[in-house]
PDB file of C-alpha atoms in Angstrom:
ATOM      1  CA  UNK E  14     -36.269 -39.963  -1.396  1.00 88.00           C
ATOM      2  CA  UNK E  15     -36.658 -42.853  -3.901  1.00 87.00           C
ATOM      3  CA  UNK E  16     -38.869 -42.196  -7.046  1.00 89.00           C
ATOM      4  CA  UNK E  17     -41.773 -43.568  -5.142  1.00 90.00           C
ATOM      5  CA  UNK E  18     -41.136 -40.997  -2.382  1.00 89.00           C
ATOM      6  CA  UNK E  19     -39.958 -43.201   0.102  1.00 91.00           C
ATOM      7  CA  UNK E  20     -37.300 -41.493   2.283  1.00 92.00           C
ATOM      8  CA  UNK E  21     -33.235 -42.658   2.472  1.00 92.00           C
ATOM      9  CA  UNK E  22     -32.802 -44.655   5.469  1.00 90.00           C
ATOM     10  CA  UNK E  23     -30.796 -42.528   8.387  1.00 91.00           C
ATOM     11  CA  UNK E  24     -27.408 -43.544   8.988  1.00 90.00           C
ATOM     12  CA  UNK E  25     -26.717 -43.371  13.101  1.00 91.00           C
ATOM     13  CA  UNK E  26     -22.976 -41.870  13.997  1.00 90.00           C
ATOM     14  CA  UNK E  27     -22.772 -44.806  15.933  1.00 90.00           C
ATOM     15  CA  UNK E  28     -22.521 -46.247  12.963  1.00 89.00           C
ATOM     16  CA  UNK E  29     -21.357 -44.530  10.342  1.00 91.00           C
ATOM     17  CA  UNK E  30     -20.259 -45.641   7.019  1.00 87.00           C
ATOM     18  CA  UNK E  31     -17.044 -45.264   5.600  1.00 86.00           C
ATOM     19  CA  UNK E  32     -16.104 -44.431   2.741  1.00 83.00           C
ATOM     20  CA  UNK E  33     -14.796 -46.402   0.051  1.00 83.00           C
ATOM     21  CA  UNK E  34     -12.177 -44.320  -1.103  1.00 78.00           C
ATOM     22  CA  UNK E  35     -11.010 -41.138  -1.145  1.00 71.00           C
ATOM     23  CA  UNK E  36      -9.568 -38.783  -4.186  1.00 67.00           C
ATOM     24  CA  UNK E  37      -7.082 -36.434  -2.715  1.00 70.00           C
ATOM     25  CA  UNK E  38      -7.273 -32.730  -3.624  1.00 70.00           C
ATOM     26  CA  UNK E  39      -4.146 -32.315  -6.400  1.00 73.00           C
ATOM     27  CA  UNK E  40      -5.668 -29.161  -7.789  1.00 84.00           C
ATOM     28  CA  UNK E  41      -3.598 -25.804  -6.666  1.00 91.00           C
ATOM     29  CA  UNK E  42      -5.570 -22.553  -6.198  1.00 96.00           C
ATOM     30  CA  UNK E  43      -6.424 -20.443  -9.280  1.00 96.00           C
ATOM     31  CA  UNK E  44      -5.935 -16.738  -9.036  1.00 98.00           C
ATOM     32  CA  UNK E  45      -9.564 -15.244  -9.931  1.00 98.00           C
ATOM     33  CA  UNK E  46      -8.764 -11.238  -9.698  1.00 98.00           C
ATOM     34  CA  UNK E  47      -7.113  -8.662  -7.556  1.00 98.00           C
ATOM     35  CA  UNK E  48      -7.164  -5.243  -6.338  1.00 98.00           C
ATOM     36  CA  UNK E  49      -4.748  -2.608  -5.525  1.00 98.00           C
ATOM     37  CA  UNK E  50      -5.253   0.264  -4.009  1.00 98.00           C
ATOM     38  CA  UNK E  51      -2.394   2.599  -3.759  1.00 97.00           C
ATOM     39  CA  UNK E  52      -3.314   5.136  -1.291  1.00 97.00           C
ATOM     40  CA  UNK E  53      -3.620   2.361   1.459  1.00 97.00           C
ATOM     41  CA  UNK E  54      -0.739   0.121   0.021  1.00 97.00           C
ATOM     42  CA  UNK E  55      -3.069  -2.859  -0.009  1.00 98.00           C
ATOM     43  CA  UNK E  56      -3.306  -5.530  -2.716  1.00 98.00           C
ATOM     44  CA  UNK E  57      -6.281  -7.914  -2.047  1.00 98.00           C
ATOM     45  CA  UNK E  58      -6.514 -11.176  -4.182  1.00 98.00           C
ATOM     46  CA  UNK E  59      -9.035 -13.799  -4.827  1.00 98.00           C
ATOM     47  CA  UNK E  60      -8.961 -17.067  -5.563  1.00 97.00           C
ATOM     48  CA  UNK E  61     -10.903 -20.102  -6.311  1.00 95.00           C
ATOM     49  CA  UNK E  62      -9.910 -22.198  -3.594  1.00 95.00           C
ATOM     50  CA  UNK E  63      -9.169 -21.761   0.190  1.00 96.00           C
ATOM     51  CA  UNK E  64      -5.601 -21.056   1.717  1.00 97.00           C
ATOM     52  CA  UNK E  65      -3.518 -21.397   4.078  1.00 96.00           C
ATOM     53  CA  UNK E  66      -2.024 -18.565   5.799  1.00 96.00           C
ATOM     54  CA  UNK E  67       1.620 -19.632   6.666  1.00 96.00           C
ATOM     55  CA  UNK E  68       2.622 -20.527   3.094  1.00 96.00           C
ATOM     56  CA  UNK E  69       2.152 -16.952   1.801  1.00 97.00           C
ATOM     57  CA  UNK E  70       6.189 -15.954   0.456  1.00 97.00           C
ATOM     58  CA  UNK E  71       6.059 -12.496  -0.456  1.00 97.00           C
ATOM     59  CA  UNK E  72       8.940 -13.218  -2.921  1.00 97.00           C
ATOM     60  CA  UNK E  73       6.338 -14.946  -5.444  1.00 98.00           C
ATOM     61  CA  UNK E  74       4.876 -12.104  -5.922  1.00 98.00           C
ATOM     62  CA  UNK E  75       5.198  -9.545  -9.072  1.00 98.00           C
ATOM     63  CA  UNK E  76       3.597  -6.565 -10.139  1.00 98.00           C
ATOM     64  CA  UNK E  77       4.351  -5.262 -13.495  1.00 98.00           C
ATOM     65  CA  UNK E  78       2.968  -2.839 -15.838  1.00 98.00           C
ATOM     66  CA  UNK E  79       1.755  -5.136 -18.994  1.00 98.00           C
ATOM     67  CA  UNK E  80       0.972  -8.820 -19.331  1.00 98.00           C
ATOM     68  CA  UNK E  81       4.766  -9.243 -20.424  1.00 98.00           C
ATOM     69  CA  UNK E  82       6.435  -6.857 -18.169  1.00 97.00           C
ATOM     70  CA  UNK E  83       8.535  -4.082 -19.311  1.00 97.00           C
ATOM     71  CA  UNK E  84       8.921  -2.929 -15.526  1.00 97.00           C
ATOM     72  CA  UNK E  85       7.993  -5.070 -12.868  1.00 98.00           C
ATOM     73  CA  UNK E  86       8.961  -4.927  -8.635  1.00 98.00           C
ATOM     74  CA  UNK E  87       8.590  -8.266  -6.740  1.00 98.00           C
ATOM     75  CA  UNK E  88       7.580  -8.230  -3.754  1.00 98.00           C
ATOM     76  CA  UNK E  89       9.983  -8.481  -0.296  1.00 96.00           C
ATOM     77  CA  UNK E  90       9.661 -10.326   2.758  1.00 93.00           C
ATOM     78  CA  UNK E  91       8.975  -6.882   4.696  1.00 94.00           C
ATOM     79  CA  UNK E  92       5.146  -7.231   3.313  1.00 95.00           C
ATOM     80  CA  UNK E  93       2.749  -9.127   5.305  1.00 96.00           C
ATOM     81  CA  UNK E  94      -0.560 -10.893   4.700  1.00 97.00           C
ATOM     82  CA  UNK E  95      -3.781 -12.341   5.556  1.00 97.00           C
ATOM     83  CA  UNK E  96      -5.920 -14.917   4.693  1.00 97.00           C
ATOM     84  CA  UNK E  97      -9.436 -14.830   4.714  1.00 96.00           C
ATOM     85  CA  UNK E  98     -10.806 -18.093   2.978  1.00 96.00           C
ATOM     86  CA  UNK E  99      -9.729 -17.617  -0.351  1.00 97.00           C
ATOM     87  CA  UNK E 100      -9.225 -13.850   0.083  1.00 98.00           C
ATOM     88  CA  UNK E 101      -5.169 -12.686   0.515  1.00 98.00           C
ATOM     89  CA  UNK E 102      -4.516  -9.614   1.581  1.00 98.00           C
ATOM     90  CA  UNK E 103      -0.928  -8.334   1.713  1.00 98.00           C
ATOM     91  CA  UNK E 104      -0.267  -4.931   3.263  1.00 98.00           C
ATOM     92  CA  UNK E 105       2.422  -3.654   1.080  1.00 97.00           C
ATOM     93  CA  UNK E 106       5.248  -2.183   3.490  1.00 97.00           C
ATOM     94  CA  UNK E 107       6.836   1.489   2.888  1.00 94.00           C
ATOM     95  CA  UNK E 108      10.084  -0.230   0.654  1.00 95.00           C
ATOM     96  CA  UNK E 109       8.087  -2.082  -1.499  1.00 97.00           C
ATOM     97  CA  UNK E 110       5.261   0.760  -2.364  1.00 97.00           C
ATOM     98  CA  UNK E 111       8.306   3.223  -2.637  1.00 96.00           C
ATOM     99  CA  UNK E 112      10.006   0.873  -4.971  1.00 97.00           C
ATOM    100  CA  UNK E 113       6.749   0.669  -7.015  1.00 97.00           C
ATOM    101  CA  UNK E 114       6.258   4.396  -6.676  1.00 96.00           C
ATOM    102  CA  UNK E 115      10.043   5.014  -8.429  1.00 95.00           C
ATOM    103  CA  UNK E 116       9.494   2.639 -11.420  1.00 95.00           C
ATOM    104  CA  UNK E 117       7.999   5.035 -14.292  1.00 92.00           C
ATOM    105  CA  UNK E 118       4.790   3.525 -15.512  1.00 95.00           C
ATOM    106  CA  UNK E 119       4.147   1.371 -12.700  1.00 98.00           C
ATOM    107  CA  UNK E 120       0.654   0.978 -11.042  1.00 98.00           C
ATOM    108  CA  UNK E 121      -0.450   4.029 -11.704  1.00 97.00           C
ATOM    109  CA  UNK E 122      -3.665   2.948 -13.220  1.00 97.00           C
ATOM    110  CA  UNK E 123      -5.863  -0.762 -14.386  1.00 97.00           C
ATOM    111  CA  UNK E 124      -4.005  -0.172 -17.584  1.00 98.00           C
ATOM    112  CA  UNK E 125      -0.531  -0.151 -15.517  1.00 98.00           C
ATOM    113  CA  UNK E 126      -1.254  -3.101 -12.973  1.00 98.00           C
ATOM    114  CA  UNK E 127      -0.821  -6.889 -13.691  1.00 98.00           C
ATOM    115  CA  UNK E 128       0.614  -9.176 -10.875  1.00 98.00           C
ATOM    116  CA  UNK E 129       2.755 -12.370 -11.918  1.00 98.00           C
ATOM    117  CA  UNK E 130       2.586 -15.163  -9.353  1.00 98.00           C
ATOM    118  CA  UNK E 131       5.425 -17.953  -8.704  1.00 97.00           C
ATOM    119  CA  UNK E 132       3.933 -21.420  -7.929  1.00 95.00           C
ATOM    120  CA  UNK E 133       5.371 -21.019  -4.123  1.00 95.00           C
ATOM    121  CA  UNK E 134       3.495 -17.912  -3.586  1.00 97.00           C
ATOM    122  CA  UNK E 135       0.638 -19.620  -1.522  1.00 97.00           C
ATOM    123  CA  UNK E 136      -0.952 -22.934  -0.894  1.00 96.00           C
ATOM    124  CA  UNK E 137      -4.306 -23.829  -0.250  1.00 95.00           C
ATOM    125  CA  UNK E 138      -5.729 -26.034   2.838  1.00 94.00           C
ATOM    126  CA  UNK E 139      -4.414 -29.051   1.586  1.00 91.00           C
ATOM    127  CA  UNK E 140      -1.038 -27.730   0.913  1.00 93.00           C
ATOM    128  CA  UNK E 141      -0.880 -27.828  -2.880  1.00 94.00           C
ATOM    129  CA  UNK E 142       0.675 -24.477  -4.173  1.00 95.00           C
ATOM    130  CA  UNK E 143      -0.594 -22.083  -6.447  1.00 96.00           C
ATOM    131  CA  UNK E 144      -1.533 -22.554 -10.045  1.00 96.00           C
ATOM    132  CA  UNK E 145       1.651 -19.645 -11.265  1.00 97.00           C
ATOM    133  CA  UNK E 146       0.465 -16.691 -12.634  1.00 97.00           C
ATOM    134  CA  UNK E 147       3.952 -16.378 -15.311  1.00 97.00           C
ATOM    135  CA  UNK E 148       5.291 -13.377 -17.178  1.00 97.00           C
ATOM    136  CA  UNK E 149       3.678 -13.075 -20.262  1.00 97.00           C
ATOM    137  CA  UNK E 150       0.300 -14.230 -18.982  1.00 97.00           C
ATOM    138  CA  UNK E 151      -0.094 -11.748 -15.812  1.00 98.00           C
ATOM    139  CA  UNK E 152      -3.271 -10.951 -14.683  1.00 98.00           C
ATOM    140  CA  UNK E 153      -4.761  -7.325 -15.021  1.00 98.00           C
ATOM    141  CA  UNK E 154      -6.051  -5.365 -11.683  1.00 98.00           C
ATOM    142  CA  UNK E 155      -9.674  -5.622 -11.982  1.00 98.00           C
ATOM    143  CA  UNK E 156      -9.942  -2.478  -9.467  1.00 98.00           C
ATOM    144  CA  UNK E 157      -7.177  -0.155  -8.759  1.00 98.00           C
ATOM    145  CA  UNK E 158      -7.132   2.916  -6.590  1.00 98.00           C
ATOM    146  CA  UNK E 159      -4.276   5.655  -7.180  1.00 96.00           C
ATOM    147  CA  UNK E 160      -2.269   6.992  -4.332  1.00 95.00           C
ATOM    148  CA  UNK E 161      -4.151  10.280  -3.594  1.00 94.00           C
ATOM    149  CA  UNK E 162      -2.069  10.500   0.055  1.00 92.00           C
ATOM    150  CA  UNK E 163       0.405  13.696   0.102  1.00 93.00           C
ATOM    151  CA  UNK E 164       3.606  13.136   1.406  1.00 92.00           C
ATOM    152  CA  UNK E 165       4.887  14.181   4.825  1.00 93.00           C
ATOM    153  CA  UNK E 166       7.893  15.552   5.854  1.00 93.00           C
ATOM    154  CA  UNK E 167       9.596  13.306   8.487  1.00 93.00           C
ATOM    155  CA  UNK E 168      12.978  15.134   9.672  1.00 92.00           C
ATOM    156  CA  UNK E 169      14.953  17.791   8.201  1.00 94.00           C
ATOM    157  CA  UNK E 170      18.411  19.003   8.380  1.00 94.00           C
ATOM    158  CA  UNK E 171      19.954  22.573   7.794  1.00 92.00           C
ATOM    159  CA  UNK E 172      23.335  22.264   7.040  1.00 93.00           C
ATOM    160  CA  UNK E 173      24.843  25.670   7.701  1.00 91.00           C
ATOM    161  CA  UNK E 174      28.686  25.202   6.627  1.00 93.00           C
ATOM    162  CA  UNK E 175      27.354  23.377   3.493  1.00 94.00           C
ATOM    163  CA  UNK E 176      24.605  25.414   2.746  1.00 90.00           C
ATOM    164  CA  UNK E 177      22.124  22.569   2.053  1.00 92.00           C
ATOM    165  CA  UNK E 178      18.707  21.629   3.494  1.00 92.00           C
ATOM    166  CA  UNK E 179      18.090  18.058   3.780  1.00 93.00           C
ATOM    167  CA  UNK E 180      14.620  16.881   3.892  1.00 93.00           C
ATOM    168  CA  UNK E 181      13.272  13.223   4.615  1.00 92.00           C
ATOM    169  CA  UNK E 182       9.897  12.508   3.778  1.00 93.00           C
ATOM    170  CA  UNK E 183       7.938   9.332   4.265  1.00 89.00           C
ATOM    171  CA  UNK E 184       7.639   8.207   0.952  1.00 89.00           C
ATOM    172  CA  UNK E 185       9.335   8.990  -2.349  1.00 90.00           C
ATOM    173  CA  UNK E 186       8.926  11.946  -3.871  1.00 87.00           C
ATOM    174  CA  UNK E 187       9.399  13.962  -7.176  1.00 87.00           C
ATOM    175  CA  UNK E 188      12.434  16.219  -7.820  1.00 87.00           C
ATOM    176  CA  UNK E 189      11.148  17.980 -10.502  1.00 89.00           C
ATOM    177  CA  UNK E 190       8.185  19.123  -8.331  1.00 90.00           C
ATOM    178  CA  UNK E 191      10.404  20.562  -6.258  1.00 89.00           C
ATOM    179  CA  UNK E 192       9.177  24.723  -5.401  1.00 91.00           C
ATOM    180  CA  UNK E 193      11.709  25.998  -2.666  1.00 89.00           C
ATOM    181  CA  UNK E 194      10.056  29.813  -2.952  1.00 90.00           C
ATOM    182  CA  UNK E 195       7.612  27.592  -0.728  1.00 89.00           C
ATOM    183  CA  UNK E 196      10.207  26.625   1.845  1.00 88.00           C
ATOM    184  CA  UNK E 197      10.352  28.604   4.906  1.00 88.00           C
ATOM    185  CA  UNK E 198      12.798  28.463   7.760  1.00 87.00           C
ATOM    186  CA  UNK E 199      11.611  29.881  11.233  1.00 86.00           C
ATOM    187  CA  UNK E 200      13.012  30.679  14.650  1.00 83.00           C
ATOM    188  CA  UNK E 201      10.192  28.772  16.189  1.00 84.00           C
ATOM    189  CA  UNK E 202       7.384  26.595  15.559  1.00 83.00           C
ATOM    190  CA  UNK E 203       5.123  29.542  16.479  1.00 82.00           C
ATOM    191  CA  UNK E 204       7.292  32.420  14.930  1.00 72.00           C
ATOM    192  CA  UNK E 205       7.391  34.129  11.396  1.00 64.00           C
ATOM    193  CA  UNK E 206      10.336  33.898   9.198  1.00 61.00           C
ATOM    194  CA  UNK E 207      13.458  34.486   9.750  1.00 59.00           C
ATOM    195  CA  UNK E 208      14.235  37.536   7.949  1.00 49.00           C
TER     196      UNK E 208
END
């Protein structure tokens, strides 16, 4: 309505007016914060624009453990994503969170977790790429959940000439941890030890 509360005249789609020009969205998406959570090897990120799905590349992606990393792992194309609106979620696959896992001082807590982000990482609707996140100026986890998951043994080999148990577990795991009094070989699944 006008000051004098008369109401705007209705425009029918019959006849609609066009408009007289139009400023084309140049502005790339800004990374607002993310999230990691370790024990589900998800990273979620948000930013301040929508995206588009099919331009996610997994190699734009860095997580490193300071602003200016002293250890980082990027990302490889075996992690996949989604795209909620402005929400990315990438599902980190078992390489890349056991590559993570073996880097000392990586992601293991908010004071341990920045992620660097290449301008091709991800577009937005209009297919203008991300505003980069660079080295030096990564962005710090705003939540960050540890991997409390144990690890599971997978397949395991006895190795009776050699002398040598080989065991194969589903993610990487700790030498030094390592208590064999705890190891026990059996003559069935159901039996005791063999003596």
């Amino acid at each position: 309505a006008d000051l004098s509360g008369n109401m705007v005249q209705s425009i029918d789609a019959s006849a609609a007016l066009q408009a007289t020009a139009l400023i084309q969205d140049t502005q790339g998406p800004r990374l607002q914060s993310f999230s990691l959570n370790m024990s589900s090897l998800e990273l979620a990120a948000t930013f301040d624009d929508a995206l588009k799905a099919s331009s996610f590349r997994a190699s734009a992606f860095t997580l490193q453990d300071n602003t200016t990393a002293n250890t980082s792992h990027t990302l490889s194309v075996s992690s996949k994503a989604v795209v909620t609106f402005n929400i990315l979620t990438i599902a980190l696959s078992a390489a890349d969170a056991n590559a993570i896992k073996s880097r000392a001082g990586l992601c293991i807590s908010n004071t341990t977790t920045f992620l660097a982000i290449a301008a091709n990482g991800i577009d937005d609707v209009s297919g203008v790429d991300v505003i980069a996140v660079t080295d030096g100026s990564a962005t710090q986890t705003s939540s960050f959940t540890p991997d409390t998951v144990s690890p599971t043994l997978e397949f395991w080999l006895l190795d009776m000439e050699a002398g040598t148990i080989l065991l194969e577990f589903d993610e990487v795991i700790s030498a030094d941890t390592l208590d064999t009094s705890r190891i026990t070989i059996q003559s069935s699944n159901t039996s005791g030890a063999v003596k």
